[in-house]
Short mmCIF file of N, CA and C in Angstrom, two decimals:
data_model
loop_
_atom_site.label_atom_id
_atom_site.label_comp_id
_atom_site.label_asym_id
_atom_site.label_seq_id
_atom_site.Cartn_x
_atom_site.Cartn_y
_atom_site.Cartn_z
N GLY A 1 58.21 102.01 321.77
CA GLY A 1 57.20 102.99 321.52
C GLY A 1 57.56 103.86 320.34
N ILE A 2 58.11 105.03 320.61
CA ILE A 2 58.34 106.03 319.57
C ILE A 2 59.37 105.53 318.55
N ASN A 3 60.48 104.94 319.00
CA ASN A 3 61.51 104.47 318.07
C ASN A 3 60.97 103.39 317.13
N ALA A 4 60.17 102.49 317.65
CA ALA A 4 59.61 101.42 316.81
C ALA A 4 58.70 102.00 315.74
N GLU A 5 57.86 102.96 316.11
CA GLU A 5 56.97 103.58 315.12
C GLU A 5 57.78 104.36 314.08
N TYR A 6 58.77 105.10 314.52
CA TYR A 6 59.61 105.88 313.62
C TYR A 6 60.34 104.95 312.65
N GLY A 7 60.85 103.83 313.16
CA GLY A 7 61.55 102.86 312.31
C GLY A 7 60.64 102.28 311.25
N SER A 8 59.40 101.97 311.61
CA SER A 8 58.49 101.39 310.62
C SER A 8 58.09 102.42 309.58
N LEU A 9 58.00 103.68 309.99
CA LEU A 9 57.69 104.74 309.04
C LEU A 9 58.82 104.87 308.02
N LEU A 10 60.05 104.84 308.48
CA LEU A 10 61.19 104.90 307.57
C LEU A 10 61.19 103.71 306.62
N LEU A 11 60.89 102.55 307.13
CA LEU A 11 60.85 101.35 306.29
C LEU A 11 59.78 101.50 305.22
N PHE A 12 58.60 102.01 305.61
CA PHE A 12 57.52 102.21 304.65
C PHE A 12 57.95 103.18 303.55
N CYS A 13 58.57 104.29 303.94
CA CYS A 13 59.00 105.29 302.96
C CYS A 13 60.08 104.72 302.05
N TRP A 14 60.95 103.90 302.60
CA TRP A 14 62.01 103.31 301.80
C TRP A 14 61.44 102.33 300.77
N LYS A 15 60.46 101.56 301.17
CA LYS A 15 59.88 100.56 300.28
C LYS A 15 59.00 101.18 299.20
N MET A 16 58.34 102.31 299.51
CA MET A 16 57.41 102.92 298.57
C MET A 16 57.84 104.36 298.30
N PRO A 17 58.85 104.59 297.45
CA PRO A 17 59.25 105.97 297.18
C PRO A 17 58.09 106.73 296.56
N GLU A 18 58.06 108.02 296.81
CA GLU A 18 56.97 108.83 296.29
C GLU A 18 57.01 108.81 294.77
N PHE A 19 55.85 108.52 294.18
CA PHE A 19 55.75 108.47 292.73
C PHE A 19 54.35 108.89 292.32
N TYR A 20 54.30 109.73 291.31
CA TYR A 20 53.03 110.16 290.74
C TYR A 20 53.29 110.56 289.31
N LEU A 21 52.39 110.20 288.42
CA LEU A 21 52.48 110.63 287.03
C LEU A 21 51.08 110.95 286.54
N ARG A 22 50.94 112.10 285.89
CA ARG A 22 49.67 112.45 285.25
C ARG A 22 49.98 113.03 283.89
N TYR A 23 49.23 112.55 282.88
CA TYR A 23 49.35 113.09 281.53
C TYR A 23 47.95 113.46 281.05
N TYR A 24 47.85 114.61 280.42
CA TYR A 24 46.58 115.08 279.86
C TYR A 24 46.86 115.65 278.49
N VAL A 25 46.01 115.35 277.54
CA VAL A 25 46.03 116.03 276.25
C VAL A 25 44.57 116.27 275.87
N GLY A 26 44.28 117.48 275.42
CA GLY A 26 42.89 117.76 275.08
C GLY A 26 42.74 119.04 274.30
N HIS A 27 41.51 119.22 273.81
CA HIS A 27 41.15 120.43 273.10
C HIS A 27 39.62 120.57 273.12
N SER A 28 39.17 121.77 272.83
CA SER A 28 37.74 122.01 272.66
C SER A 28 37.53 122.34 271.21
N GLY A 29 36.59 121.64 270.61
CA GLY A 29 36.35 121.83 269.19
C GLY A 29 34.91 121.56 268.82
N LYS A 30 34.71 121.17 267.59
CA LYS A 30 33.37 120.94 267.05
C LYS A 30 32.59 119.90 267.84
N PHE A 31 33.29 118.95 268.46
CA PHE A 31 32.62 117.89 269.22
C PHE A 31 32.65 118.16 270.73
N GLY A 32 33.00 119.40 271.15
CA GLY A 32 33.07 119.72 272.57
C GLY A 32 34.47 119.47 273.12
N HIS A 33 34.57 119.25 274.43
CA HIS A 33 35.86 119.02 275.07
C HIS A 33 36.24 117.55 274.91
N GLU A 34 37.29 117.31 274.14
CA GLU A 34 37.78 115.94 273.92
C GLU A 34 39.15 115.84 274.57
N PHE A 35 39.38 114.74 275.28
CA PHE A 35 40.64 114.62 275.99
C PHE A 35 41.00 113.16 276.26
N LEU A 36 42.27 112.98 276.58
CA LEU A 36 42.81 111.72 277.08
C LEU A 36 43.58 112.10 278.34
N GLU A 37 43.37 111.35 279.41
CA GLU A 37 44.09 111.62 280.64
C GLU A 37 44.34 110.31 281.36
N PHE A 38 45.54 110.18 281.92
CA PHE A 38 45.82 109.03 282.77
C PHE A 38 46.76 109.44 283.89
N GLU A 39 46.68 108.70 284.98
CA GLU A 39 47.57 108.97 286.10
C GLU A 39 47.89 107.68 286.84
N PHE A 40 49.09 107.66 287.40
CA PHE A 40 49.57 106.56 288.23
C PHE A 40 49.92 107.13 289.60
N HIS A 41 49.61 106.36 290.64
CA HIS A 41 49.98 106.72 292.01
C HIS A 41 50.95 105.68 292.55
N SER A 42 51.71 106.04 293.59
CA SER A 42 52.72 105.13 294.13
C SER A 42 52.13 103.86 294.73
N ASP A 43 50.82 103.86 295.02
CA ASP A 43 50.19 102.64 295.54
C ASP A 43 49.78 101.69 294.41
N GLY A 44 50.07 102.08 293.15
CA GLY A 44 49.76 101.23 292.00
C GLY A 44 48.46 101.58 291.31
N LYS A 45 47.75 102.58 291.81
CA LYS A 45 46.47 102.94 291.20
C LYS A 45 46.68 103.62 289.86
N LEU A 46 45.99 103.12 288.85
CA LEU A 46 46.00 103.69 287.50
C LEU A 46 44.60 104.19 287.22
N ARG A 47 44.49 105.45 286.87
CA ARG A 47 43.21 106.03 286.45
C ARG A 47 43.36 106.46 285.00
N TYR A 48 42.32 106.17 284.20
CA TYR A 48 42.35 106.43 282.77
C TYR A 48 41.01 107.03 282.36
N ALA A 49 41.05 108.08 281.56
CA ALA A 49 39.82 108.66 281.01
C ALA A 49 40.09 109.08 279.57
N ASN A 50 39.13 108.77 278.71
CA ASN A 50 39.25 109.10 277.30
C ASN A 50 37.88 109.57 276.83
N ASP A 51 37.79 110.82 276.42
CA ASP A 51 36.52 111.37 275.96
C ASP A 51 36.67 111.85 274.54
N SER A 52 36.14 111.07 273.62
CA SER A 52 36.11 111.46 272.22
C SER A 52 34.65 111.47 271.80
N ARG A 53 34.15 112.64 271.47
CA ARG A 53 32.74 112.75 271.07
C ARG A 53 32.54 112.40 269.60
N TYR A 54 33.64 112.10 268.91
CA TYR A 54 33.56 111.76 267.50
C TYR A 54 32.66 110.54 267.33
N LYS A 55 31.73 110.61 266.39
CA LYS A 55 30.76 109.52 266.14
C LYS A 55 30.00 109.15 267.42
N ASN A 56 29.71 110.17 268.23
CA ASN A 56 28.93 110.01 269.46
C ASN A 56 29.54 109.03 270.45
N GLU A 57 30.86 108.94 270.49
CA GLU A 57 31.52 108.09 271.49
C GLU A 57 31.22 108.66 272.87
N THR A 58 31.24 107.80 273.87
CA THR A 58 31.03 108.24 275.25
C THR A 58 32.37 108.24 275.98
N VAL A 59 32.37 108.83 277.16
CA VAL A 59 33.58 108.88 277.97
C VAL A 59 33.91 107.47 278.45
N ILE A 60 35.17 107.08 278.27
CA ILE A 60 35.66 105.82 278.82
C ILE A 60 36.44 106.18 280.08
N ARG A 61 36.03 105.65 281.20
CA ARG A 61 36.75 105.87 282.46
C ARG A 61 37.06 104.51 283.06
N LYS A 62 38.31 104.30 283.39
CA LYS A 62 38.73 103.01 283.95
C LYS A 62 39.68 103.27 285.12
N GLU A 63 39.62 102.39 286.10
CA GLU A 63 40.57 102.40 287.21
C GLU A 63 41.05 100.98 287.43
N ALA A 64 42.32 100.84 287.75
CA ALA A 64 42.89 99.53 288.02
C ALA A 64 44.10 99.72 288.93
N PHE A 65 44.56 98.64 289.49
CA PHE A 65 45.80 98.67 290.25
C PHE A 65 46.83 97.85 289.49
N VAL A 66 48.03 98.41 289.37
CA VAL A 66 49.11 97.72 288.68
C VAL A 66 50.11 97.23 289.72
N SER A 67 50.90 96.26 289.32
CA SER A 67 51.87 95.67 290.25
C SER A 67 53.08 96.58 290.44
N GLU A 68 53.88 96.23 291.43
CA GLU A 68 55.11 96.97 291.70
C GLU A 68 56.07 96.90 290.50
N SER A 69 56.10 95.76 289.82
CA SER A 69 57.01 95.63 288.67
C SER A 69 56.56 96.54 287.52
N VAL A 70 55.26 96.76 287.37
CA VAL A 70 54.77 97.69 286.35
C VAL A 70 55.19 99.12 286.71
N LEU A 71 55.04 99.48 287.99
CA LEU A 71 55.47 100.81 288.43
C LEU A 71 56.97 101.01 288.24
N LYS A 72 57.75 99.97 288.54
CA LYS A 72 59.21 100.07 288.37
C LYS A 72 59.57 100.27 286.90
N GLU A 73 58.88 99.57 286.00
CA GLU A 73 59.13 99.73 284.57
C GLU A 73 58.77 101.14 284.12
N LEU A 74 57.66 101.66 284.61
CA LEU A 74 57.24 103.01 284.29
C LEU A 74 58.29 104.02 284.76
N GLN A 75 58.79 103.82 285.97
CA GLN A 75 59.84 104.71 286.50
C GLN A 75 61.13 104.58 285.69
N ARG A 76 61.45 103.39 285.24
CA ARG A 76 62.64 103.20 284.41
C ARG A 76 62.51 103.96 283.10
N ILE A 77 61.34 103.88 282.47
CA ILE A 77 61.08 104.59 281.22
C ILE A 77 61.28 106.10 281.44
N ILE A 78 60.75 106.61 282.54
CA ILE A 78 60.88 108.04 282.84
C ILE A 78 62.34 108.42 283.07
N LYS A 79 63.04 107.64 283.89
CA LYS A 79 64.45 107.94 284.17
C LYS A 79 65.29 107.88 282.90
N ASP A 80 65.09 106.84 282.09
CA ASP A 80 65.87 106.69 280.86
C ASP A 80 65.64 107.84 279.88
N SER A 81 64.44 108.42 279.90
CA SER A 81 64.13 109.53 278.99
C SER A 81 64.88 110.81 279.37
N GLU A 82 65.25 110.93 280.63
CA GLU A 82 65.90 112.12 281.18
C GLU A 82 64.99 113.36 281.14
N ILE A 83 63.67 113.14 281.12
CA ILE A 83 62.71 114.25 281.11
C ILE A 83 62.82 115.11 282.37
N MET A 84 63.26 114.51 283.47
CA MET A 84 63.33 115.24 284.74
C MET A 84 64.36 116.38 284.68
N LYS A 85 65.26 116.36 283.67
CA LYS A 85 66.27 117.40 283.51
C LYS A 85 65.77 118.55 282.63
N GLU A 86 64.60 118.39 282.04
CA GLU A 86 64.12 119.37 281.06
C GLU A 86 63.36 120.52 281.71
N ASP A 87 63.08 121.52 280.91
CA ASP A 87 62.38 122.73 281.33
C ASP A 87 61.46 123.13 280.18
N ASP A 88 60.22 123.49 280.46
CA ASP A 88 59.27 123.80 279.39
C ASP A 88 59.17 125.30 279.06
N ASN A 89 60.08 126.11 279.57
CA ASN A 89 59.99 127.57 279.35
C ASN A 89 59.98 127.97 277.88
N LEU A 90 60.69 127.24 277.03
CA LEU A 90 60.76 127.60 275.61
C LEU A 90 59.81 126.77 274.74
N TRP A 91 58.98 125.95 275.36
CA TRP A 91 58.06 125.12 274.58
C TRP A 91 56.84 125.95 274.17
N PRO A 92 56.20 125.56 273.06
CA PRO A 92 55.02 126.31 272.61
C PRO A 92 53.92 126.32 273.68
N MET A 93 53.30 127.48 273.85
CA MET A 93 52.20 127.63 274.80
C MET A 93 50.95 126.93 274.25
N PRO A 94 50.07 126.45 275.13
CA PRO A 94 48.81 125.88 274.65
C PRO A 94 48.07 126.90 273.79
N ASP A 95 47.36 126.39 272.79
CA ASP A 95 46.65 127.27 271.86
C ASP A 95 45.29 126.66 271.51
N ARG A 96 44.65 127.19 270.47
CA ARG A 96 43.32 126.69 270.09
C ARG A 96 43.36 125.24 269.63
N VAL A 97 44.52 124.78 269.20
CA VAL A 97 44.66 123.38 268.77
C VAL A 97 44.58 122.44 269.97
N GLY A 98 45.02 122.93 271.13
CA GLY A 98 44.91 122.12 272.34
C GLY A 98 46.12 122.26 273.23
N LYS A 99 46.14 121.43 274.27
CA LYS A 99 47.27 121.48 275.19
C LYS A 99 47.57 120.10 275.72
N GLN A 100 48.81 119.98 276.21
CA GLN A 100 49.28 118.77 276.87
C GLN A 100 49.85 119.17 278.22
N GLU A 101 49.65 118.30 279.19
CA GLU A 101 50.23 118.51 280.52
C GLU A 101 50.88 117.21 280.95
N LEU A 102 52.04 117.31 281.54
CA LEU A 102 52.73 116.15 282.10
C LEU A 102 53.24 116.55 283.47
N GLU A 103 52.82 115.80 284.47
CA GLU A 103 53.30 116.04 285.84
C GLU A 103 53.87 114.74 286.36
N ILE A 104 55.07 114.83 286.91
CA ILE A 104 55.74 113.65 287.46
C ILE A 104 56.37 114.00 288.80
N VAL A 105 56.12 113.16 289.78
CA VAL A 105 56.85 113.20 291.05
C VAL A 105 57.60 111.89 291.12
N LEU A 106 58.90 111.98 291.16
CA LEU A 106 59.74 110.78 291.17
C LEU A 106 60.84 110.98 292.20
N GLU A 107 60.75 110.18 293.26
CA GLU A 107 61.66 110.28 294.38
C GLU A 107 61.60 111.70 294.92
N ASN A 108 62.65 112.50 294.84
CA ASN A 108 62.63 113.84 295.42
C ASN A 108 62.47 114.94 294.37
N GLU A 109 62.10 114.58 293.15
CA GLU A 109 61.96 115.57 292.09
C GLU A 109 60.50 115.70 291.68
N HIS A 110 60.12 116.92 291.27
CA HIS A 110 58.76 117.18 290.82
C HIS A 110 58.83 118.08 289.59
N ILE A 111 58.25 117.60 288.49
CA ILE A 111 58.17 118.43 287.28
C ILE A 111 56.71 118.59 286.89
N SER A 112 56.41 119.69 286.25
CA SER A 112 55.07 119.93 285.73
C SER A 112 55.21 120.73 284.45
N PHE A 113 54.90 120.11 283.32
CA PHE A 113 55.06 120.74 282.02
C PHE A 113 53.71 120.99 281.37
N THR A 114 53.61 122.09 280.65
CA THR A 114 52.43 122.40 279.85
C THR A 114 52.91 122.90 278.50
N THR A 115 52.31 122.36 277.45
CA THR A 115 52.67 122.80 276.10
C THR A 115 51.48 122.59 275.18
N SER A 116 51.62 123.01 273.94
CA SER A 116 50.55 122.80 272.96
C SER A 116 50.55 121.35 272.50
N LYS A 117 49.50 120.97 271.79
CA LYS A 117 49.50 119.64 271.18
C LYS A 117 50.59 119.64 270.10
N ILE A 118 51.24 118.52 269.94
CA ILE A 118 52.31 118.40 268.94
C ILE A 118 51.78 117.52 267.81
N GLY A 119 51.69 118.10 266.64
CA GLY A 119 51.15 117.35 265.50
C GLY A 119 52.14 116.36 264.91
N SER A 120 53.41 116.77 264.86
CA SER A 120 54.42 115.91 264.24
C SER A 120 55.80 116.33 264.72
N LEU A 121 56.80 115.58 264.30
CA LEU A 121 58.18 115.94 264.64
C LEU A 121 58.59 117.27 264.02
N LEU A 122 57.92 117.67 262.95
CA LEU A 122 58.21 118.98 262.35
C LEU A 122 57.92 120.10 263.35
N ASP A 123 56.81 119.97 264.09
CA ASP A 123 56.50 120.94 265.14
C ASP A 123 57.61 120.99 266.18
N VAL A 124 58.15 119.82 266.52
CA VAL A 124 59.24 119.71 267.50
C VAL A 124 60.49 120.41 266.97
N GLN A 125 60.86 120.09 265.72
CA GLN A 125 62.08 120.64 265.12
C GLN A 125 62.03 122.15 264.96
N GLU A 126 60.83 122.69 264.75
CA GLU A 126 60.68 124.13 264.53
C GLU A 126 60.50 124.91 265.83
N SER A 127 60.51 124.22 266.96
CA SER A 127 60.31 124.90 268.25
C SER A 127 61.62 125.56 268.71
N LYS A 128 61.51 126.36 269.76
CA LYS A 128 62.69 127.05 270.31
C LYS A 128 63.58 126.11 271.13
N ASP A 129 63.06 124.93 271.49
CA ASP A 129 63.82 123.95 272.27
C ASP A 129 63.60 122.56 271.67
N PRO A 130 64.12 122.33 270.45
CA PRO A 130 63.84 121.05 269.78
C PRO A 130 64.34 119.83 270.55
N GLU A 131 65.47 119.95 271.23
CA GLU A 131 66.00 118.78 271.95
C GLU A 131 65.11 118.40 273.14
N GLY A 132 64.74 119.39 273.94
CA GLY A 132 63.88 119.13 275.10
C GLY A 132 62.50 118.66 274.70
N LEU A 133 61.93 119.31 273.67
CA LEU A 133 60.59 118.94 273.21
C LEU A 133 60.58 117.55 272.57
N ARG A 134 61.70 117.18 271.95
CA ARG A 134 61.81 115.84 271.36
C ARG A 134 61.77 114.78 272.47
N ILE A 135 62.46 115.03 273.57
CA ILE A 135 62.44 114.12 274.72
C ILE A 135 61.01 113.97 275.24
N PHE A 136 60.32 115.10 275.37
CA PHE A 136 58.92 115.09 275.82
C PHE A 136 58.05 114.30 274.83
N TYR A 137 58.19 114.58 273.55
CA TYR A 137 57.39 113.95 272.49
C TYR A 137 57.53 112.43 272.53
N TYR A 138 58.77 111.94 272.57
CA TYR A 138 58.99 110.49 272.56
C TYR A 138 58.57 109.84 273.87
N LEU A 139 58.77 110.52 275.00
CA LEU A 139 58.31 109.97 276.27
C LEU A 139 56.79 109.83 276.27
N VAL A 140 56.10 110.85 275.79
CA VAL A 140 54.64 110.79 275.74
C VAL A 140 54.18 109.63 274.86
N GLN A 141 54.85 109.44 273.71
CA GLN A 141 54.49 108.30 272.85
C GLN A 141 54.67 106.98 273.61
N ASP A 142 55.79 106.85 274.31
CA ASP A 142 56.05 105.63 275.09
C ASP A 142 55.01 105.43 276.19
N LEU A 143 54.68 106.51 276.90
CA LEU A 143 53.71 106.42 278.00
C LEU A 143 52.33 106.04 277.48
N LYS A 144 51.92 106.64 276.36
CA LYS A 144 50.62 106.29 275.77
C LYS A 144 50.57 104.81 275.39
N CYS A 145 51.60 104.33 274.72
CA CYS A 145 51.65 102.91 274.32
C CYS A 145 51.59 102.01 275.56
N PHE A 146 52.33 102.37 276.59
CA PHE A 146 52.36 101.61 277.84
C PHE A 146 50.97 101.54 278.46
N VAL A 147 50.32 102.70 278.57
CA VAL A 147 48.99 102.76 279.19
C VAL A 147 47.95 102.05 278.32
N PHE A 148 47.99 102.28 277.02
CA PHE A 148 47.02 101.61 276.13
C PHE A 148 47.16 100.10 276.24
N SER A 149 48.39 99.61 276.34
CA SER A 149 48.61 98.17 276.50
C SER A 149 48.01 97.66 277.81
N LEU A 150 48.28 98.39 278.89
CA LEU A 150 47.74 97.99 280.19
C LEU A 150 46.21 97.98 280.19
N ILE A 151 45.62 99.03 279.64
CA ILE A 151 44.15 99.15 279.62
C ILE A 151 43.54 98.05 278.76
N SER A 152 44.09 97.85 277.56
CA SER A 152 43.51 96.84 276.67
C SER A 152 43.69 95.43 277.22
N LEU A 153 44.84 95.17 277.87
CA LEU A 153 45.04 93.86 278.49
C LEU A 153 44.10 93.63 279.65
N HIS A 154 43.95 94.65 280.49
CA HIS A 154 43.15 94.50 281.70
C HIS A 154 41.66 94.49 281.43
N PHE A 155 41.21 95.38 280.54
CA PHE A 155 39.77 95.55 280.32
C PHE A 155 39.28 94.97 279.01
N LYS A 156 40.20 94.50 278.18
CA LYS A 156 39.82 93.95 276.87
C LYS A 156 39.04 94.96 276.02
N ILE A 157 39.50 96.22 276.06
CA ILE A 157 38.90 97.24 275.21
C ILE A 157 39.99 97.85 274.36
N LYS A 158 39.59 98.43 273.24
CA LYS A 158 40.55 99.10 272.39
C LYS A 158 40.48 100.60 272.69
N PRO A 159 41.55 101.17 273.28
CA PRO A 159 41.50 102.60 273.61
C PRO A 159 41.50 103.46 272.35
N ILE A 160 40.90 104.63 272.47
CA ILE A 160 40.85 105.59 271.38
C ILE A 160 41.93 106.62 271.61
N GLY A 161 42.71 106.96 270.61
CA GLY A 161 43.72 108.00 270.82
C GLY A 161 44.92 107.64 270.11
#
């Protein structure tokens, strides 16, 4: 009875460690609210939204499920970046140019970062925390490439961003 249920619950938790990732970048400007957002859940669900009003583009919203090996690769990329050790206290605050948000739950750790849009590595170098912001900058580039590849492979569309 109780022991069998408890054992299966432990097995489930062991097989599917808690994982969540959400990235958002956006701004409000001449074309309204433009943004890119994607998220992954531990069950493999990938949600993607891209709203660029430039040239009257419409919102692209996609959902798919990715395999366990894709999730493991995503987690490897995150772990290798060492972003979980960083802190966004000294990063530039969001401004009129826009903002970025990165939230990750990985095993027993939870991070949530908010910063301004980063135009180039010069912005990173001139910040109060160039090393931490550089880790964030390169991880975001890797995550975007990863997601754009998954979306274009799965849906045969060319993502904007």
